[in-house]
Amino acid sequence: VRIDSGANAAAVGPPDVAVSADGSAIAVWPAYDFESQATTVYTSRYVAASGWSAPQRLESAAGTALSPRIAMDADGNGAVLWLKGDDGQYRVLGASYRAGTGWTDPVELNGGNTVGAGHARIAMGANGNAIAVWVRFNSETLRGSAAAARFTLANGWSAAPTELISPSKGYVAGVNVAINATGSAFVSMDHVAAGSNAFSTRAARFTPAGGWEVPSVVTEGRLFSDVAVDADGNGTVVFTSSSLGARRY
């Protein structure tokens, strides 16, 4: 079934989709919008009783929208983030869907003191807590650091992002995130050291009670990491160079 029918848009980009434990689903995708003459993000929601909804535009600001990512909880709530570019510089925007209420207006997540952002990822636990992570480019050092923002159903998005690793230590090339039902999360980071160009996989842990821990080195000489977390808060990071490895926290 086609789900972008009726959208005043063409040139649809790569989509993302998430499914909730209640059987509902949300799809998001970028597309060029004829009305705003900008590339923006559209969404459609699926429920078993009625199928896919008509496409809805999440924002209409000028610029180019890229790489929307969606995650859902167990009750049909969702959170989405995407990159929004203007003059070649990208920001991270986030919005949320509340079951029975609808979509909130997008907010900027990446804060000040940046010249761009990229590689944005999001994960949402069954209880409605979400963590968004991305590579943030610092305007003072012109290096990429890892940044994170938290979402809760009670309070929405955090007011300012948390810098997980200082850009003075090198360059973060990519990030991934996982979260469990209680809101404990892990972030994996592909890191290149300042000066030496030595690369490593690093990980940082978040707990609702304690916040973010200092990132630790998972392994040296490996990149292209991914991460998962179990119900007890144990994290597993996988990584590769010429071979595939894994380490459990």
PDB file of N, CA and C in Angstrom, residues 20-99:
ATOM      1  N   SER A  20       5.079  -0.200  17.760  1.00  0.00           N
ATOM      2  CA  SER A  20       4.848  -0.241  19.199  1.00  0.00           C
ATOM      3  C   SER A  20       4.295  -1.598  19.611  1.00  0.00           C
ATOM      4  N   ALA A  21       4.412  -1.909  20.905  1.00  0.00           N
ATOM      5  CA  ALA A  21       3.855  -3.148  21.434  1.00  0.00           C
ATOM      6  C   ALA A  21       2.340  -3.199  21.295  1.00  0.00           C
ATOM      7  N   ASP A  22       1.683  -2.051  21.161  1.00  0.00           N
ATOM      8  CA  ASP A  22       0.227  -2.037  21.000  1.00  0.00           C
ATOM      9  C   ASP A  22      -0.209  -2.290  19.552  1.00  0.00           C
ATOM     10  N   GLY A  23       0.745  -2.505  18.652  1.00  0.00           N
ATOM     11  CA  GLY A  23       0.425  -2.802  17.260  1.00  0.00           C
ATOM     12  C   GLY A  23       0.419  -1.619  16.333  1.00  0.00           C
ATOM     13  N   SER A  24       0.507  -0.412  16.853  1.00  0.00           N
ATOM     14  CA  SER A  24       0.559   0.770  16.001  1.00  0.00           C
ATOM     15  C   SER A  24       1.975   0.964  15.469  1.00  0.00           C
ATOM     16  N   ALA A  25       2.092   1.746  14.411  1.00  0.00           N
ATOM     17  CA  ALA A  25       3.399   2.010  13.807  1.00  0.00           C
ATOM     18  C   ALA A  25       3.439   3.446  13.314  1.00  0.00           C
ATOM     19  N   ILE A  26       4.650   3.998  13.224  1.00  0.00           N
ATOM     20  CA  ILE A  26       4.859   5.331  12.671  1.00  0.00           C
ATOM     21  C   ILE A  26       5.989   5.251  11.656  1.00  0.00           C
ATOM     22  N   ALA A  27       5.732   5.787  10.471  1.00  0.00           N
ATOM     23  CA  ALA A  27       6.755   5.900   9.434  1.00  0.00           C
ATOM     24  C   ALA A  27       7.084   7.370   9.225  1.00  0.00           C
ATOM     25  N   VAL A  28       8.342   7.670   8.958  1.00  0.00           N
ATOM     26  CA  VAL A  28       8.785   9.033   8.657  1.00  0.00           C
ATOM     27  C   VAL A  28       9.682   8.985   7.430  1.00  0.00           C
ATOM     28  N   TRP A  29       9.679  10.074   6.654  1.00  0.00           N
ATOM     29  CA  TRP A  29      10.521  10.143   5.466  1.00  0.00           C
ATOM     30  C   TRP A  29      10.728  11.600   5.053  1.00  0.00           C
ATOM     31  N   PRO A  30      11.842  11.900   4.403  1.00  0.00           N
ATOM     32  CA  PRO A  30      12.049  13.253   3.870  1.00  0.00           C
ATOM     33  C   PRO A  30      11.497  13.337   2.447  1.00  0.00           C
ATOM     34  N   ALA A  31      11.012  14.508   2.085  1.00  0.00           N
ATOM     35  CA  ALA A  31      10.504  14.722   0.733  1.00  0.00           C
ATOM     36  C   ALA A  31      10.528  16.213   0.425  1.00  0.00           C
ATOM     37  N   TYR A  32      10.706  16.543  -0.848  1.00  0.00           N
ATOM     38  CA  TYR A  32      10.657  17.941  -1.270  1.00  0.00           C
ATOM     39  C   TYR A  32       9.210  18.402  -1.277  1.00  0.00           C
ATOM     40  N   ASP A  33       8.946  19.507  -0.583  1.00  0.00           N
ATOM     41  CA  ASP A  33       7.587  20.027  -0.433  1.00  0.00           C
ATOM     42  C   ASP A  33       7.366  21.193  -1.398  1.00  0.00           C
ATOM     43  N   PHE A  34       6.373  21.070  -2.285  1.00  0.00           N
ATOM     44  CA  PHE A  34       6.123  22.108  -3.276  1.00  0.00           C
ATOM     45  C   PHE A  34       5.629  23.406  -2.649  1.00  0.00           C
ATOM     46  N   GLU A  35       4.884  23.308  -1.548  1.00  0.00           N
ATOM     47  CA  GLU A  35       4.322  24.504  -0.917  1.00  0.00           C
ATOM     48  C   GLU A  35       5.404  25.364  -0.283  1.00  0.00           C
ATOM     49  N   SER A  36       6.281  24.736   0.501  1.00  0.00           N
ATOM     50  CA  SER A  36       7.323  25.493   1.196  1.00  0.00           C
ATOM     51  C   SER A  36       8.603  25.606   0.383  1.00  0.00           C
ATOM     52  N   GLN A  37       8.685  24.847  -0.725  1.00  0.00           N
ATOM     53  CA  GLN A  37       9.895  24.791  -1.551  1.00  0.00           C
ATOM     54  C   GLN A  37      11.120  24.437  -0.706  1.00  0.00           C
ATOM     55  N   ALA A  38      10.924  23.450   0.159  1.00  0.00           N
ATOM     56  CA  ALA A  38      11.987  22.959   1.020  1.00  0.00           C
ATOM     57  C   ALA A  38      11.854  21.451   1.144  1.00  0.00           C
ATOM     58  N   THR A  39      12.941  20.788   1.474  1.00  0.00           N
ATOM     59  CA  THR A  39      12.876  19.363   1.782  1.00  0.00           C
ATOM     60  C   THR A  39      12.531  19.222   3.248  1.00  0.00           C
ATOM     61  N   THR A  40      11.412  18.596   3.525  1.00  0.00           N
ATOM     62  CA  THR A  40      10.899  18.526   4.880  1.00  0.00           C
ATOM     63  C   THR A  40      10.614  17.082   5.251  1.00  0.00           C
ATOM     64  N   VAL A  41      10.086  16.858   6.443  1.00  0.00           N
ATOM     65  CA  VAL A  41       9.826  15.515   6.944  1.00  0.00           C
ATOM     66  C   VAL A  41       8.322  15.276   7.013  1.00  0.00           C
ATOM     67  N   TYR A  42       7.903  14.149   6.451  1.00  0.00           N
ATOM     68  CA  TYR A  42       6.512  13.713   6.512  1.00  0.00           C
ATOM     69  C   TYR A  42       6.402  12.481   7.391  1.00  0.00           C
ATOM     70  N   THR A  43       5.179  12.228   7.878  1.00  0.00           N
ATOM     71  CA  THR A  43       4.931  11.065   8.698  1.00  0.00           C
ATOM     72  C   THR A  43       3.560  10.483   8.387  1.00  0.00           C
ATOM     73  N   SER A  44       3.401   9.198   8.637  1.00  0.00           N
ATOM     74  CA  SER A  44       2.110   8.520   8.557  1.00  0.00           C
ATOM     75  C   SER A  44       2.057   7.502   9.680  1.00  0.00           C
ATOM     76  N   ARG A  45       0.881   7.367  10.285  1.00  0.00           N
ATOM     77  CA  ARG A  45       0.706   6.459  11.418  1.00  0.00           C
ATOM     78  C   ARG A  45      -0.221   5.311  11.037  1.00  0.00           C
ATOM     79  N   TYR A  46       0.130   4.113  11.507  1.00  0.00           N
ATOM     80  CA  TYR A  46      -0.687   2.930  11.235  1.00  0.00           C
ATOM     81  C   TYR A  46      -1.368   2.456  12.508  1.00  0.00           C
ATOM     82  N   VAL A  47      -2.674   2.193  12.425  1.00  0.00           N
ATOM     83  CA  VAL A  47      -3.410   1.491  13.469  1.00  0.00           C
ATOM     84  C   VAL A  47      -4.227   0.395  12.796  1.00  0.00           C
ATOM     85  N   ALA A  48      -4.395  -0.721  13.486  1.00  0.00           N
ATOM     86  CA  ALA A  48      -5.015  -1.888  12.866  1.00  0.00           C
ATOM     87  C   ALA A  48      -6.437  -1.613  12.387  1.00  0.00           C
ATOM     88  N   ALA A  49      -7.170  -0.773  13.114  1.00  0.00           N
ATOM     89  CA  ALA A  49      -8.574  -0.559  12.791  1.00  0.00           C
ATOM     90  C   ALA A  49      -8.783   0.224  11.499  1.00  0.00           C
ATOM     91  N   SER A  50      -7.830   1.101  11.161  1.00  0.00           N
ATOM     92  CA  SER A  50      -8.046   1.990  10.006  1.00  0.00           C
ATOM     93  C   SER A  50      -6.898   2.006   9.013  1.00  0.00           C
ATOM     94  N   GLY A  51      -5.799   1.337   9.303  1.00  0.00           N
ATOM     95  CA  GLY A  51      -4.675   1.322   8.380  1.00  0.00           C
ATOM     96  C   GLY A  51      -3.823   2.579   8.515  1.00  0.00           C
ATOM     97  N   TRP A  52      -3.160   2.954   7.419  1.00  0.00           N
ATOM     98  CA  TRP A  52      -2.247   4.095   7.423  1.00  0.00           C
ATOM     99  C   TRP A  52      -2.999   5.410   7.299  1.00  0.00           C
ATOM    100  N   SER A  53      -2.575   6.407   8.073  1.00  0.00           N
ATOM    101  CA  SER A  53      -3.184   7.740   8.017  1.00  0.00           C
ATOM    102  C   SER A  53      -2.683   8.503   6.800  1.00  0.00           C
ATOM    103  N   ALA A  54      -3.359   9.594   6.477  1.00  0.00           N
ATOM    104  CA  ALA A  54      -2.873  10.490   5.433  1.00  0.00           C
ATOM    105  C   ALA A  54      -1.541  11.097   5.867  1.00  0.00           C
ATOM    106  N   PRO A  55      -0.621  11.356   4.945  1.00  0.00           N
ATOM    107  CA  PRO A  55       0.667  11.930   5.328  1.00  0.00           C
ATOM    108  C   PRO A  55       0.505  13.284   6.011  1.00  0.00           C
ATOM    109  N   GLN A  56       1.349  13.523   6.996  1.00  0.00           N
ATOM    110  CA  GLN A  56       1.359  14.789   7.713  1.00  0.00           C
ATOM    111  C   GLN A  56       2.757  15.372   7.680  1.00  0.00           C
ATOM    112  N   ARG A  57       2.859  16.658   7.372  1.00  0.00           N
ATOM    113  CA  ARG A  57       4.151  17.340   7.361  1.00  0.00           C
ATOM    114  C   ARG A  57       4.491  17.774   8.777  1.00  0.00           C
ATOM    115  N   LEU A  58       5.717  17.454   9.230  1.00  0.00           N
ATOM    116  CA  LEU A  58       6.110  17.772  10.597  1.00  0.00           C
ATOM    117  C   LEU A  58       6.681  19.168  10.744  1.00  0.00           C
ATOM    118  N   GLU A  59       7.223  19.752   9.676  1.00  0.00           N
ATOM    119  CA  GLU A  59       7.733  21.119   9.740  1.00  0.00           C
ATOM    120  C   GLU A  59       7.831  21.660   8.328  1.00  0.00           C
ATOM    121  N   SER A  60       7.919  22.988   8.225  1.00  0.00           N
ATOM    122  CA  SER A  60       7.901  23.626   6.908  1.00  0.00           C
ATOM    123  C   SER A  60       8.980  24.689   6.758  1.00  0.00           C
ATOM    124  N   ALA A  61      10.006  24.640   7.594  1.00  0.00           N
ATOM    125  CA  ALA A  61      11.065  25.647   7.525  1.00  0.00           C
ATOM    126  C   ALA A  61      11.891  25.463   6.255  1.00  0.00           C
ATOM    127  N   ALA A  62      12.472  26.557   5.786  1.00  0.00           N
ATOM    128  CA  ALA A  62      13.340  26.498   4.621  1.00  0.00           C
ATOM    129  C   ALA A  62      14.564  25.652   4.926  1.00  0.00           C
ATOM    130  N   GLY A  63      15.122  25.043   3.889  1.00  0.00           N
ATOM    131  CA  GLY A  63      16.315  24.234   4.067  1.00  0.00           C
ATOM    132  C   GLY A  63      16.087  22.797   3.647  1.00  0.00           C
ATOM    133  N   THR A  64      17.038  21.944   3.956  1.00  0.00           N
ATOM    134  CA  THR A  64      17.012  20.551   3.548  1.00  0.00           C
ATOM    135  C   THR A  64      16.943  19.640   4.759  1.00  0.00           C
ATOM    136  N   ALA A  65      15.930  18.780   4.791  1.00  0.00           N
ATOM    137  CA  ALA A  65      15.777  17.801   5.870  1.00  0.00           C
ATOM    138  C   ALA A  65      16.366  16.472   5.428  1.00  0.00           C
ATOM    139  N   LEU A  66      17.126  15.849   6.312  1.00  0.00           N
ATOM    140  CA  LEU A  66      17.788  14.588   6.006  1.00  0.00           C
ATOM    141  C   LEU A  66      17.627  13.602   7.155  1.00  0.00           C
ATOM    142  N   SER A  67      17.632  12.331   6.818  1.00  0.00           N
ATOM    143  CA  SER A  67      17.833  11.224   7.763  1.00  0.00           C
ATOM    144  C   SER A  67      16.900  11.247   8.970  1.00  0.00           C
ATOM    145  N   PRO A  68      15.573  11.304   8.777  1.00  0.00           N
ATOM    146  CA  PRO A  68      14.685  11.204   9.938  1.00  0.00           C
ATOM    147  C   PRO A  68      14.773   9.815  10.569  1.00  0.00           C
ATOM    148  N   ARG A  69      14.717   9.790  11.902  1.00  0.00           N
ATOM    149  CA  ARG A  69      14.758   8.552  12.669  1.00  0.00           C
ATOM    150  C   ARG A  69      13.615   8.559  13.669  1.00  0.00           C
ATOM    151  N   ILE A  70      12.891   7.439  13.774  1.00  0.00           N
ATOM    152  CA  ILE A  70      11.716   7.355  14.629  1.00  0.00           C
ATOM    153  C   ILE A  70      11.878   6.201  15.611  1.00  0.00           C
ATOM    154  N   ALA A  71      11.366   6.374  16.822  1.00  0.00           N
ATOM    155  CA  ALA A  71      11.340   5.313  17.829  1.00  0.00           C
ATOM    156  C   ALA A  71      10.019   5.414  18.584  1.00  0.00           C
ATOM    157  N   MET A  72       9.544   4.285  19.129  1.00  0.00           N
ATOM    158  CA  MET A  72       8.256   4.256  19.820  1.00  0.00           C
ATOM    159  C   MET A  72       8.370   3.514  21.142  1.00  0.00           C
ATOM    160  N   ASP A  73       7.397   3.794  22.050  1.00  0.00           N
ATOM    161  CA  ASP A  73       7.308   3.064  23.306  1.00  0.00           C
ATOM    162  C   ASP A  73       6.219   1.997  23.202  1.00  0.00           C
ATOM    163  N   ALA A  74       5.858   1.403  24.335  1.00  0.00           N
ATOM    164  CA  ALA A  74       4.899   0.296  24.317  1.00  0.00           C
ATOM    165  C   ALA A  74       3.458   0.748  24.169  1.00  0.00           C
ATOM    166  N   ASP A  75       3.178   2.046  24.336  1.00  0.00           N
ATOM    167  CA  ASP A  75       1.804   2.550  24.340  1.00  0.00           C
ATOM    168  C   ASP A  75       1.453   3.371  23.108  1.00  0.00           C
ATOM    169  N   GLY A  76       2.294   3.334  22.085  1.00  0.00           N
ATOM    170  CA  GLY A  76       1.988   4.051  20.862  1.00  0.00           C
ATOM    171  C   GLY A  76       2.514   5.461  20.788  1.00  0.00           C
ATOM    172  N   ASN A  77       3.261   5.917  21.811  1.00  0.00           N
ATOM    173  CA  ASN A  77       3.921   7.214  21.748  1.00  0.00           C
ATOM    174  C   ASN A  77       5.224   7.089  20.954  1.00  0.00           C
ATOM    175  N   GLY A  78       5.663   8.191  20.375  1.00  0.00           N
ATOM    176  CA  GLY A  78       6.876   8.130  19.577  1.00  0.00           C
ATOM    177  C   GLY A  78       7.681   9.406  19.657  1.00  0.00           C
ATOM    178  N   ALA A  79       8.938   9.322  19.249  1.00  0.00           N
ATOM    179  CA  ALA A  79       9.811  10.490  19.153  1.00  0.00           C
ATOM    180  C   ALA A  79      10.627  10.365  17.875  1.00  0.00           C
ATOM    181  N   VAL A  80      10.826  11.472  17.197  1.00  0.00           N
ATOM    182  CA  VAL A  80      11.538  11.489  15.924  1.00  0.00           C
ATOM    183  C   VAL A  80      12.571  12.606  15.958  1.00  0.00           C
ATOM    184  N   LEU A  81      13.699  12.390  15.295  1.00  0.00           N
ATOM    185  CA  LEU A  81      14.654  13.476  15.096  1.00  0.00           C
ATOM    186  C   LEU A  81      15.163  13.418  13.670  1.00  0.00           C
ATOM    187  N   TRP A  82      15.661  14.556  13.187  1.00  0.00           N
ATOM    188  CA  TRP A  82      16.196  14.627  11.836  1.00  0.00           C
ATOM    189  C   TRP A  82      17.180  15.774  11.750  1.00  0.00           C
ATOM    190  N   LEU A  83      17.949  15.778  10.680  1.00  0.00           N
ATOM    191  CA  LEU A  83      18.899  16.848  10.402  1.00  0.00           C
ATOM    192  C   LEU A  83      18.249  17.877   9.496  1.00  0.00           C
ATOM    193  N   LYS A  84      18.440  19.148   9.818  1.00  0.00           N
ATOM    194  CA  LYS A  84      17.895  20.238   9.007  1.00  0.00           C
ATOM    195  C   LYS A  84      19.037  21.152   8.602  1.00  0.00           C
ATOM    196  N   GLY A  85      19.240  21.294   7.291  1.00  0.00           N
ATOM    197  CA  GLY A  85      20.374  22.044   6.786  1.00  0.00           C
ATOM    198  C   GLY A  85      19.991  23.383   6.210  1.00  0.00           C
ATOM    199  N   ASP A  86      20.840  24.363   6.455  1.00  0.00           N
ATOM    200  CA  ASP A  86      20.686  25.702   5.908  1.00  0.00           C
ATOM    201  C   ASP A  86      22.087  26.225   5.609  1.00  0.00           C
ATOM    202  N   ASP A  87      22.353  26.592   4.358  1.00  0.00           N
ATOM    203  CA  ASP A  87      23.684  27.073   3.960  1.00  0.00           C
ATOM    204  C   ASP A  87      24.775  26.049   4.261  1.00  0.00           C
ATOM    205  N   GLY A  88      24.438  24.753   4.120  1.00  0.00           N
ATOM    206  CA  GLY A  88      25.418  23.708   4.307  1.00  0.00           C
ATOM    207  C   GLY A  88      25.691  23.320   5.747  1.00  0.00           C
ATOM    208  N   GLN A  89      25.022  23.959   6.709  1.00  0.00           N
ATOM    209  CA  GLN A  89      25.204  23.650   8.124  1.00  0.00           C
ATOM    210  C   GLN A  89      23.936  22.980   8.649  1.00  0.00           C
ATOM    211  N   TYR A  90      24.116  21.866   9.344  1.00  0.00           N
ATOM    212  CA  TYR A  90      22.967  21.077   9.784  1.00  0.00           C
ATOM    213  C   TYR A  90      22.749  21.191  11.283  1.00  0.00           C
ATOM    214  N   ARG A  91      21.470  21.258  11.638  1.00  0.00           N
ATOM    215  CA  ARG A  91      21.031  21.240  13.029  1.00  0.00           C
ATOM    216  C   ARG A  91      20.227  19.965  13.271  1.00  0.00           C
ATOM    217  N   VAL A  92      20.010  19.617  14.538  1.00  0.00           N
ATOM    218  CA  VAL A  92      19.194  18.459  14.895  1.00  0.00           C
ATOM    219  C   VAL A  92      17.853  18.957  15.412  1.00  0.00           C
ATOM    220  N   LEU A  93      16.774  18.513  14.775  1.00  0.00           N
ATOM    221  CA  LEU A  93      15.423  18.845  15.221  1.00  0.00           C
ATOM    222  C   LEU A  93      14.753  17.595  15.768  1.00  0.00           C
ATOM    223  N   GLY A  94      13.907  17.777  16.769  1.00  0.00           N
ATOM    224  CA  GLY A  94      13.172  16.672  17.363  1.00  0.00           C
ATOM    225  C   GLY A  94      11.713  17.019  17.554  1.00  0.00           C
ATOM    226  N   ALA A  95      10.851  16.029  17.450  1.00  0.00           N
ATOM    227  CA  ALA A  95       9.419  16.193  17.711  1.00  0.00           C
ATOM    228  C   ALA A  95       8.927  14.903  18.350  1.00  0.00           C
ATOM    229  N   SER A  96       7.745  14.947  18.944  1.00  0.00           N
ATOM    230  CA  SER A  96       7.213  13.750  19.596  1.00  0.00           C
ATOM    231  C   SER A  96       5.744  13.569  19.256  1.00  0.00           C
ATOM    232  N   TYR A  97       5.325  12.304  19.267  1.00  0.00           N
ATOM    233  CA  TYR A  97       3.918  11.957  19.050  1.00  0.00           C
ATOM    234  C   TYR A  97       3.348  11.417  20.355  1.00  0.00           C
ATOM    235  N   ARG A  98       2.233  11.999  20.788  1.00  0.00           N
ATOM    236  CA  ARG A  98       1.542  11.522  21.985  1.00  0.00           C
ATOM    237  C   ARG A  98       0.268  10.812  21.553  1.00  0.00           C
ATOM    238  N   ALA A  99       0.117   9.555  21.918  1.00  0.00           N
ATOM    239  CA  ALA A  99      -1.069   8.798  21.571  1.00  0.00           C
ATOM    240  C   ALA A  99      -2.320   9.502  22.101  1.00  0.00           C
TER     241      ALA A  99
END
